[in-house]
mmCIF file of C-alpha atoms and ligand atoms in Angstrom:
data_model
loop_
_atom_site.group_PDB
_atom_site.id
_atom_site.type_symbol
_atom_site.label_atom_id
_atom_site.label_comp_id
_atom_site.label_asym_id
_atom_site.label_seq_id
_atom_site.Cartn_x
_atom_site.Cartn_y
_atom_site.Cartn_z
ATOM 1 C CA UNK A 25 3.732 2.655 25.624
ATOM 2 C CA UNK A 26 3.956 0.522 28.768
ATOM 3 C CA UNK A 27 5.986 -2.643 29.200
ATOM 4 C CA UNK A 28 3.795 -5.093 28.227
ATOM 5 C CA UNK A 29 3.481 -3.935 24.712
ATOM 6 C CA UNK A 30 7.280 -3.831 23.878
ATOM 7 C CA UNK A 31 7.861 -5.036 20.999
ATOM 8 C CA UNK A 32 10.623 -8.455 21.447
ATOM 9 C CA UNK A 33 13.122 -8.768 18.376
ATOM 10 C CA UNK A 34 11.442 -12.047 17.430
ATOM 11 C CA UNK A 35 8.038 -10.826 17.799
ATOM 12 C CA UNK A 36 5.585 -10.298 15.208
ATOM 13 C CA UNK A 37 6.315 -7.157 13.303
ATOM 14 C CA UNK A 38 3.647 -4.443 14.535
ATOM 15 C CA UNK A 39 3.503 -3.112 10.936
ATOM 16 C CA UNK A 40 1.715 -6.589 10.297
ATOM 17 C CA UNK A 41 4.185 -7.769 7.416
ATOM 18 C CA UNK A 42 4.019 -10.644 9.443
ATOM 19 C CA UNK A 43 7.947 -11.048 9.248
ATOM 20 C CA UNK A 44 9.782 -10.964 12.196
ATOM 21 C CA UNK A 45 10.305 -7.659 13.888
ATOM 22 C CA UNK A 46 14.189 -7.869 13.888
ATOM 23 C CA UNK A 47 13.599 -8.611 9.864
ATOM 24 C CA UNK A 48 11.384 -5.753 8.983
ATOM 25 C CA UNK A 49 10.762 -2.571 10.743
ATOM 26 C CA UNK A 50 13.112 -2.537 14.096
ATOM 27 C CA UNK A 51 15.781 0.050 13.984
ATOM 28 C CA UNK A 52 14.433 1.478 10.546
ATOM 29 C CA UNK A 53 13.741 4.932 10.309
ATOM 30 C CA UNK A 54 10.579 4.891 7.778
ATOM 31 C CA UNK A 55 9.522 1.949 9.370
ATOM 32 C CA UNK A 56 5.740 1.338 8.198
ATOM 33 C CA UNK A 57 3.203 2.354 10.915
ATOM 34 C CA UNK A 58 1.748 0.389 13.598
ATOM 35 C CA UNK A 59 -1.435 -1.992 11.994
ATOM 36 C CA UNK A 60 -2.792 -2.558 15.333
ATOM 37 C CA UNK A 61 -5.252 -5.060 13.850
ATOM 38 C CA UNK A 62 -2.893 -7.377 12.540
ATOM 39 C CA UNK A 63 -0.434 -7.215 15.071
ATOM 40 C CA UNK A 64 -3.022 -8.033 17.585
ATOM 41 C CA UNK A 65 -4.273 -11.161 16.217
ATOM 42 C CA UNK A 66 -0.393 -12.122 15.197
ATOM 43 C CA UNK A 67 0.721 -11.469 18.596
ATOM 44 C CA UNK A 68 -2.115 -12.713 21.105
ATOM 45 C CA UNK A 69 -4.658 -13.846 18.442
ATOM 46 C CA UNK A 70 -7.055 -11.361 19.773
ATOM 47 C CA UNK A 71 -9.574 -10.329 17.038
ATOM 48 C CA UNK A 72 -9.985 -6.158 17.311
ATOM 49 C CA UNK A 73 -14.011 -5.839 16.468
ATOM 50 C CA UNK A 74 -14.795 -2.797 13.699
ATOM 51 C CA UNK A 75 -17.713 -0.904 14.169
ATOM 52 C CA UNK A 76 -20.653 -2.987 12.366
ATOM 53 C CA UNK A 77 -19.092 -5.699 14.594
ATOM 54 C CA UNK A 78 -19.474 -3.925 17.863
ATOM 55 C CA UNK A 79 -23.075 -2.846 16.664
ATOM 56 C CA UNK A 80 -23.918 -6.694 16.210
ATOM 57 C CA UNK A 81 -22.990 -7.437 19.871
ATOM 58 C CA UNK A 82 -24.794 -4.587 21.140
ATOM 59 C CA UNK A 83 -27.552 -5.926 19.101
ATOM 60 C CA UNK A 84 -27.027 -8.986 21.149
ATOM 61 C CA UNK A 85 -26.668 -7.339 24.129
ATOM 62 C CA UNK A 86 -29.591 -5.761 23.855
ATOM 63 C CA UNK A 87 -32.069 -9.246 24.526
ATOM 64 C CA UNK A 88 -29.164 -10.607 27.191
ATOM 65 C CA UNK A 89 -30.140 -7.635 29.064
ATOM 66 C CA UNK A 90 -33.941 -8.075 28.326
ATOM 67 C CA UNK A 91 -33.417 -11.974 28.894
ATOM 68 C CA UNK A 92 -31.622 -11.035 32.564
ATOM 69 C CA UNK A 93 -34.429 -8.141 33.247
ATOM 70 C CA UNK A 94 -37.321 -10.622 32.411
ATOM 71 C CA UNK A 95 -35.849 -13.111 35.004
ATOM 72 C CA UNK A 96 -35.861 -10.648 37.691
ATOM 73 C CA UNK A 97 -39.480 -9.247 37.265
ATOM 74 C CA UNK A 98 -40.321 -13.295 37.610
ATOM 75 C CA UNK A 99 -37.785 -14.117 40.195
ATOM 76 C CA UNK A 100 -39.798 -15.106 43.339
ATOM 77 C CA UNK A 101 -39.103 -17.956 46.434
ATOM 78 C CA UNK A 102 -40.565 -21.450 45.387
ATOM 79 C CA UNK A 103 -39.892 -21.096 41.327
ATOM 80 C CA UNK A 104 -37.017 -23.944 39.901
ATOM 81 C CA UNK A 105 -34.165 -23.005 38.518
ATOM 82 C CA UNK A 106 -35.190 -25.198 35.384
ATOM 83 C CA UNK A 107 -38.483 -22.957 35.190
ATOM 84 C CA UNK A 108 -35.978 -20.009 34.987
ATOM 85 C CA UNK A 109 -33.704 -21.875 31.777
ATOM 86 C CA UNK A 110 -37.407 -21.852 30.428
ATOM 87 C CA UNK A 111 -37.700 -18.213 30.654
ATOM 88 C CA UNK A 112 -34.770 -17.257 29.125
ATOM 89 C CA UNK A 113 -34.410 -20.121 26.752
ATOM 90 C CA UNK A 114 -38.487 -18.919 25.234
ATOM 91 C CA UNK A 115 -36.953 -15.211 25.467
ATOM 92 C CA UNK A 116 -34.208 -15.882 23.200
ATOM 93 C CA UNK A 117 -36.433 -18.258 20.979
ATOM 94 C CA UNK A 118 -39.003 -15.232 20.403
ATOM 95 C CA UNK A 119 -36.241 -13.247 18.761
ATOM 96 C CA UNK A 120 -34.547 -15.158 16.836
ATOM 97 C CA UNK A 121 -31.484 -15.527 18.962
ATOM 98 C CA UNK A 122 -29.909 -19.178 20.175
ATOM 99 C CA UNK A 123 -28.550 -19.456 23.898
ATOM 100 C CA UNK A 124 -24.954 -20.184 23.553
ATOM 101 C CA UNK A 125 -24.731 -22.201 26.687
ATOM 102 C CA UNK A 126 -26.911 -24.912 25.235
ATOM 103 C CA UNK A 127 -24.705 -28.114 24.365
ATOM 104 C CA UNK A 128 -21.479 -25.531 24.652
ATOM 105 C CA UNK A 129 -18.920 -28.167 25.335
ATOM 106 C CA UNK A 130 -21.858 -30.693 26.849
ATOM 107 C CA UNK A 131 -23.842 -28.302 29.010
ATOM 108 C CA UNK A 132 -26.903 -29.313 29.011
ATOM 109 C CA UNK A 133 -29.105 -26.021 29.328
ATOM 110 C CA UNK A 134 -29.733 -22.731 28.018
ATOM 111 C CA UNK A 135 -28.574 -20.448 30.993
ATOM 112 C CA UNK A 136 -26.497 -20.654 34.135
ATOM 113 C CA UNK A 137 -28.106 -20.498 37.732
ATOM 114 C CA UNK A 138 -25.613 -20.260 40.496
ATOM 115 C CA UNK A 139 -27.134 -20.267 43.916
ATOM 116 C CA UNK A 140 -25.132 -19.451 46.865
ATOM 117 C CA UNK A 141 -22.557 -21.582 47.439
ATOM 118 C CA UNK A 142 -22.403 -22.030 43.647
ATOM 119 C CA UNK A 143 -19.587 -20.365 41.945
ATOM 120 C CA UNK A 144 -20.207 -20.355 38.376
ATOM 121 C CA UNK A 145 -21.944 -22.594 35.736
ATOM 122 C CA UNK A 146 -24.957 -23.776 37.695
ATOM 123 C CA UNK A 147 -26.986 -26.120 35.853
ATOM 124 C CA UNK A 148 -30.706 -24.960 35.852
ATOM 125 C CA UNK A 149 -32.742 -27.847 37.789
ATOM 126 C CA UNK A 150 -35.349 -29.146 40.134
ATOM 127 C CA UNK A 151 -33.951 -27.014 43.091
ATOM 128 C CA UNK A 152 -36.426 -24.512 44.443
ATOM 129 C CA UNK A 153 -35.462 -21.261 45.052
ATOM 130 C CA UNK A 154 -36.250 -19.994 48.771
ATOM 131 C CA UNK A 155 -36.449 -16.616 50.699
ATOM 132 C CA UNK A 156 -32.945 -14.985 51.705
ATOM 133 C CA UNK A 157 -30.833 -16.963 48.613
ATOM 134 C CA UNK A 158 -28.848 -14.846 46.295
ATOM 135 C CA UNK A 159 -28.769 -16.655 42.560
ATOM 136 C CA UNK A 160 -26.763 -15.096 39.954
ATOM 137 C CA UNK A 161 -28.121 -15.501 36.826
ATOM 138 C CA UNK A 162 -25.588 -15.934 33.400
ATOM 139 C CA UNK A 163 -27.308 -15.426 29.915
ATOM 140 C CA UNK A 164 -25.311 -15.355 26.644
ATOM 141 C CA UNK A 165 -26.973 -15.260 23.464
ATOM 142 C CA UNK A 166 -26.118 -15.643 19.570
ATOM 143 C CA UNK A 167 -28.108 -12.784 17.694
ATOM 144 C CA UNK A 168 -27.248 -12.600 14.213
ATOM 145 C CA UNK A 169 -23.476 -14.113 14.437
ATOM 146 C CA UNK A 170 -22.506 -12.234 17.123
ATOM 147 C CA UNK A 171 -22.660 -13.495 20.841
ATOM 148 C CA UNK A 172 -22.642 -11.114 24.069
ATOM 149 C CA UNK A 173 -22.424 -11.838 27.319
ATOM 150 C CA UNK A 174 -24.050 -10.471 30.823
ATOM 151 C CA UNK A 175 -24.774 -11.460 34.253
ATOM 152 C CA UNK A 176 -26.067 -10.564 37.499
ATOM 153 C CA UNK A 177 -26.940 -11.633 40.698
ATOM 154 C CA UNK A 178 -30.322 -11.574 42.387
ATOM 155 C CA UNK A 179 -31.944 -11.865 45.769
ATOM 156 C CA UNK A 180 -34.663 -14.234 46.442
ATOM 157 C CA UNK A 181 -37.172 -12.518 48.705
ATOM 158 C CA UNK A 182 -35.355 -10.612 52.039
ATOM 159 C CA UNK A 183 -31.077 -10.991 52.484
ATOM 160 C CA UNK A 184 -29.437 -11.903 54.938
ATOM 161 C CA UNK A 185 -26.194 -9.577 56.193
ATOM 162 C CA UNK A 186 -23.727 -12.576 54.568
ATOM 163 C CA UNK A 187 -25.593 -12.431 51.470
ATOM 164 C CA UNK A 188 -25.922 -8.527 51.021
ATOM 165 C CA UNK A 189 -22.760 -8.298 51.703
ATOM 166 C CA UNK A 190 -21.336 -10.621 49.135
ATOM 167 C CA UNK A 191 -23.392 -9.245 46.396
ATOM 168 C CA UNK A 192 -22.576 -5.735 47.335
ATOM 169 C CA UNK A 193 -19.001 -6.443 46.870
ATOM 170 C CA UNK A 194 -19.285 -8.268 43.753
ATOM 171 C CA UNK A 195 -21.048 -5.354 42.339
ATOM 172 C CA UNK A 196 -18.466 -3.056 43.676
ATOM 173 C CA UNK A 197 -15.475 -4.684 42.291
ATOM 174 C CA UNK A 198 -17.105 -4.656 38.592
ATOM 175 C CA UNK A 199 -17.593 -1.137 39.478
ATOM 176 C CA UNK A 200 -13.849 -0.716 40.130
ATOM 177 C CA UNK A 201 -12.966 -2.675 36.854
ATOM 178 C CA UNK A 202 -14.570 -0.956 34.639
ATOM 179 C CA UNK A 203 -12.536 2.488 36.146
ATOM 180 C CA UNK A 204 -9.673 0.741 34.794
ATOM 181 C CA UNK A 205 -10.983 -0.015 31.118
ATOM 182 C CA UNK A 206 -9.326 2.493 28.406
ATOM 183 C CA UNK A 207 -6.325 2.657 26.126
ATOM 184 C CA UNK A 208 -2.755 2.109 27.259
ATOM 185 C CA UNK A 209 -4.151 0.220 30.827
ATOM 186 C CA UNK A 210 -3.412 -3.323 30.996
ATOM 187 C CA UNK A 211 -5.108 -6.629 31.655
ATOM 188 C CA UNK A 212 -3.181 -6.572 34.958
ATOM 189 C CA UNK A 213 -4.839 -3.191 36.264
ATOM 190 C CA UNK A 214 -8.738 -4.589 35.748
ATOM 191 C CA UNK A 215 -7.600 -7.568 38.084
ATOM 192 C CA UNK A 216 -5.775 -5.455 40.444
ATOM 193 C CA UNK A 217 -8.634 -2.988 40.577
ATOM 194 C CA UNK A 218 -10.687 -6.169 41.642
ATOM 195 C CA UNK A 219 -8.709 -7.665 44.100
ATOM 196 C CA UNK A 220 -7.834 -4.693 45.699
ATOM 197 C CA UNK A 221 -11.827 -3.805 46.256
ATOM 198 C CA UNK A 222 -12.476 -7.525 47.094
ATOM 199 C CA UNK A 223 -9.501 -8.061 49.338
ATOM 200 C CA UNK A 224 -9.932 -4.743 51.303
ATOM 201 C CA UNK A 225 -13.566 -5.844 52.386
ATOM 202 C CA UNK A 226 -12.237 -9.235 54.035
ATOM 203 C CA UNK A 227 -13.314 -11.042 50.573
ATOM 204 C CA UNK A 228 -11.656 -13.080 47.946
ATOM 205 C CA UNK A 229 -11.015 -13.329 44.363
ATOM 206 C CA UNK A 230 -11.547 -16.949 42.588
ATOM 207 C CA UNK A 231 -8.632 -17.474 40.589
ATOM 208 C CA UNK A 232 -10.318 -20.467 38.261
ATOM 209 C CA UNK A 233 -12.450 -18.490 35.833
ATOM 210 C CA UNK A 234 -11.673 -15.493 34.161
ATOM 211 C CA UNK A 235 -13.013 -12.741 31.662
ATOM 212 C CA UNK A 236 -12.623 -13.258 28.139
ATOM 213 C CA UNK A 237 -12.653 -11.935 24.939
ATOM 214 C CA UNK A 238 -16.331 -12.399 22.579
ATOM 215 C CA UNK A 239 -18.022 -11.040 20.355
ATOM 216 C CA UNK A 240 -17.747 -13.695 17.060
ATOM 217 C CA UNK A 241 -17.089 -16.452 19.646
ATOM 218 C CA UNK A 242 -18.662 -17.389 23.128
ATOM 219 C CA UNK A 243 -14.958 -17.131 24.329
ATOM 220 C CA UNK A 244 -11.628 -15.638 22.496
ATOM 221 C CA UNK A 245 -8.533 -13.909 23.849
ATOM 222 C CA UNK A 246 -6.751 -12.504 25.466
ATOM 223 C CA UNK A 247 -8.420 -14.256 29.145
ATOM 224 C CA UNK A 248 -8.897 -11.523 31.796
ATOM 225 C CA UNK A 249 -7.743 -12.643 35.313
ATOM 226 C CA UNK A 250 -9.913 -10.779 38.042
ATOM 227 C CA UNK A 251 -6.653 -10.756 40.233
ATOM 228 C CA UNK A 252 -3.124 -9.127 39.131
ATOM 229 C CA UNK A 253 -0.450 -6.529 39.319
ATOM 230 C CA UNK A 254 -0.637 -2.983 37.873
ATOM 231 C CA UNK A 255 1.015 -2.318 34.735
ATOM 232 C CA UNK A 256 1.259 -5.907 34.056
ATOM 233 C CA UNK A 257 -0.430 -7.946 31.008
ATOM 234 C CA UNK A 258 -1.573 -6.794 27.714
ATOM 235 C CA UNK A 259 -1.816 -3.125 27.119
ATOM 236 C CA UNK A 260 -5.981 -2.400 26.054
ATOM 237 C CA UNK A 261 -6.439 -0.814 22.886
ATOM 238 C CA UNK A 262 -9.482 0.771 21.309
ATOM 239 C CA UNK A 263 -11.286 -2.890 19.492
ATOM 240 C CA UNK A 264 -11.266 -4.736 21.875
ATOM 241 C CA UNK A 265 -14.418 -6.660 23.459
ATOM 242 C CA UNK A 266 -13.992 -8.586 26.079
ATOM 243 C CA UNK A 267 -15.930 -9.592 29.126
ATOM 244 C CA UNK A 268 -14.938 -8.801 32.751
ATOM 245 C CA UNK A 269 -17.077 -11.140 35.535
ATOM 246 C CA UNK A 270 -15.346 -11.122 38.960
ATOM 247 C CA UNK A 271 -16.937 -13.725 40.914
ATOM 248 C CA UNK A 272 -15.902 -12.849 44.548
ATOM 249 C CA UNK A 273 -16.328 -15.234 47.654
ATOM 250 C CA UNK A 274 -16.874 -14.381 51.151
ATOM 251 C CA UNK A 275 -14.834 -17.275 52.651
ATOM 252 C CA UNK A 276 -11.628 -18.603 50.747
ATOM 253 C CA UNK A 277 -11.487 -18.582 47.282
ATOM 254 C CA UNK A 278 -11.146 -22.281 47.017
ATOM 255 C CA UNK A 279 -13.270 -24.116 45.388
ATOM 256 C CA UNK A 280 -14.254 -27.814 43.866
ATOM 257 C CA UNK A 281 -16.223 -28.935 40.796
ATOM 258 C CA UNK A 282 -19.236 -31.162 41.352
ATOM 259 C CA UNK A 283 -19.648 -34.556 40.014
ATOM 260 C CA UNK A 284 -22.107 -33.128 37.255
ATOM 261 C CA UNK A 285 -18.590 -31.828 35.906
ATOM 262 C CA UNK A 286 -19.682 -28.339 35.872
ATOM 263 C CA UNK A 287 -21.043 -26.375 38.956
ATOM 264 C CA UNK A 288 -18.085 -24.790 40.825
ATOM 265 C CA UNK A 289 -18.482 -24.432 43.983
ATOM 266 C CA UNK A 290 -16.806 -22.771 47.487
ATOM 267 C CA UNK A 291 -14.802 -24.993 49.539
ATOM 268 C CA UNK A 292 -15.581 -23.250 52.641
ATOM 269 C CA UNK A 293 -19.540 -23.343 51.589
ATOM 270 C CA UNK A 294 -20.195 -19.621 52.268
ATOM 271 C CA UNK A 295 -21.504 -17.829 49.344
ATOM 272 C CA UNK A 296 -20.066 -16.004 46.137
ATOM 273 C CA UNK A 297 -21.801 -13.617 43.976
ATOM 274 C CA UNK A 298 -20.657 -12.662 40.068
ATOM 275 C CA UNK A 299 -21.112 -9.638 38.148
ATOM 276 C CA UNK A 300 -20.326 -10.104 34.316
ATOM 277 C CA UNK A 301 -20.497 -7.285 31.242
ATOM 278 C CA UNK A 302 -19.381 -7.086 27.773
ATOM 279 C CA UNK A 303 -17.138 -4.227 27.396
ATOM 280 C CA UNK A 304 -15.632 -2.297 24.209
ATOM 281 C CA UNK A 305 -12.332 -0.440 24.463
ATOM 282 C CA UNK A 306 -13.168 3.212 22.809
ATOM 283 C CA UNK A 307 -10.705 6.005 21.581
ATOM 284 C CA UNK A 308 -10.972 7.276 24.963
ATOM 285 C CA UNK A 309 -12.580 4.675 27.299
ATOM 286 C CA UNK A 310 -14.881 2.298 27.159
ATOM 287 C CA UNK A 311 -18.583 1.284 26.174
ATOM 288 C CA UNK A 312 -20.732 -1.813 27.773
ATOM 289 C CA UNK A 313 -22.294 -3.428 25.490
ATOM 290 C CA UNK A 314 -24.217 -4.828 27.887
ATOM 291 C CA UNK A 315 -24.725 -2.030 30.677
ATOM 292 C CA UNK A 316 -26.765 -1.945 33.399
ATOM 293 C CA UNK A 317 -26.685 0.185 36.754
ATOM 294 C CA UNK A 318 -24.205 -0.991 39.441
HETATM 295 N N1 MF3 B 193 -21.380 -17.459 30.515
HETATM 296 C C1 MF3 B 193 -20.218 -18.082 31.085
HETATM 297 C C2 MF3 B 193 -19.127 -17.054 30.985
HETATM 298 O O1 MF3 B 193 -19.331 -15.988 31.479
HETATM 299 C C3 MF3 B 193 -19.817 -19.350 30.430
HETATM 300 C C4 MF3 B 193 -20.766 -20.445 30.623
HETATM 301 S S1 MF3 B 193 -20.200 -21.831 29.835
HETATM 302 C C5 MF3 B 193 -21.501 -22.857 30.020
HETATM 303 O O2 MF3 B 193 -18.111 -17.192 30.370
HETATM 304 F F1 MF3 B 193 -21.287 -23.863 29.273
HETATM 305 F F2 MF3 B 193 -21.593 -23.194 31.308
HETATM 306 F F3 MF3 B 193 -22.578 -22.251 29.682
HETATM 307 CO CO1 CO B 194 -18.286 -14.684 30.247
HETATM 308 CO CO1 CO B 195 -21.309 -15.266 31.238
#
């Protein structure tokens, strides 16, 4: 076991008596085994998912990924981002699923639009999309209880160099994430498997927003930092769902919040582009619950 799941004296007990380690199992010889479940949530309060849960988020998945596909085949220079929240919002309406953006914490609509300079949480508006931007696109749904998470990021009409390139290495560093995602690899190796893809290309990493865990919440633990060291962080074990969305700059990762209290965006002005999946720890790896090809 690596580092970052040994167990402290005070700790939690990983048989999940829920005494203290020191108090129960440490140092015993027929020491109960490990209840991964319980220690989990006692330890980080990060809900493992069982197997009808992971089908409900795939379930969920399955229309984020529709929602996101529909947007695309639409996508063109001269539509509103607020015709685009119509879109999805009427997609998720027609199956019975709620967008989980809608009212989360105030926002006002149903899906994020981030256009080029825009970080993250781009509220859907009157502004017209034009030839050569890149918009990333951020759909969550409810379906049935269970929420799942997915985004992408789309040209409008013909790149530019800047903006290829910027979406290119977004996609890559996903990419390089999800080569880290499996049993006994830490929360520290996804980020470092980011930032070392980002960094190496003359990028940067924002350090603001970060993956998260979902599934029966729009966002749990443990967070998932798209920077960090190897070996450092929680160790993965099969369970877990979490999210993984590097948003990756081309200037400085610096950014400020706008006065709507919500869209993020680069200091510097130059662009940023986001990937985002849902992701299951397996046995042996890992499953999107949300995949699409990178
Ligand atoms: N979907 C975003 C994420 O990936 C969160 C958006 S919060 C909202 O975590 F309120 F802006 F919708
Ligand atoms: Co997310
Ligand atoms: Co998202």
């Amino acid at each position: 076991m690596k580092n970052g799941n040994k167990i402290g004296r005070n700790d939690p007990c990983p048989c999940g008596s829920g005494k203290k380690y020191k108090k129960c199992c440490m140092g015993k010889q027929n020491s109960r085994p490990v209840d991964v479940k319980r220690w989990y949530r006692q330890k980080y309060d990060i809900r493992l998912k069982e197997k009808k849960d992971v089908e409900g988020i795939k379930a969920a998945g399955r229309i984020v990924l529709e929602s996101l596909d529909m947007v695309e085949a639409e996508l063109k220079a001269g539509m509103t981002t607020d015709e685009i929240n119509t879109l999805v919002h009427e997609h998720a309406e027609k199956y019975g699923a709620v967008p989980a953006p809608l009212n989360y914490r105030g926002f006002p609509k149903s899906v994020c639009t981030s256009v080029n300079d825009v970080i993250c949480h781009g509220i859907p508006g009157e502004y017209v999309l034009k030839d050569g931007d890149i918009i990333n696109v951020d759909v969550t749904h409810i379906y049935k209880g269970y929420y799942a998470d997915a985004s992408k990021t789309f040209f409008v009409g013909t790149p530019g160099p800047d903006a290829q390139k910027i979406v290119r290495v977004a996609g890559e560093s996903l990419k390089a994430a999800m080569e880290m995602l499996a049993p006994d690899n830490t929360i520290g190796d996804i980020g470092w498997a980011i930032q070392s893809c980002a960094e190496r290309q003359g990028c940067s990493v924002v350090r603001e927003f970060v993956g998260h865990g979902v599934g029966f919440d729009f966002h749990e633990p443990p967070q998932v930092p798209h920077y960090g060291k190897k070996g450092e962080g929680i160790v993965l074990v099969p369970g877990m769902v979490f999210t993984v969305e590097p948003m990756i700059n081309l200037g400085k990762p610096q950014l400020f919040i706008k006065d709507d209290g919500w869209t993020a965006v680069t200091a510097d002005r130059e662009p940023s582009a986001q990937f985002e999946q849902t992701f299951f720890i397996t046995e042996d790896g890992f499953e999107s619950l949300t995949p699409y090809f990178l």
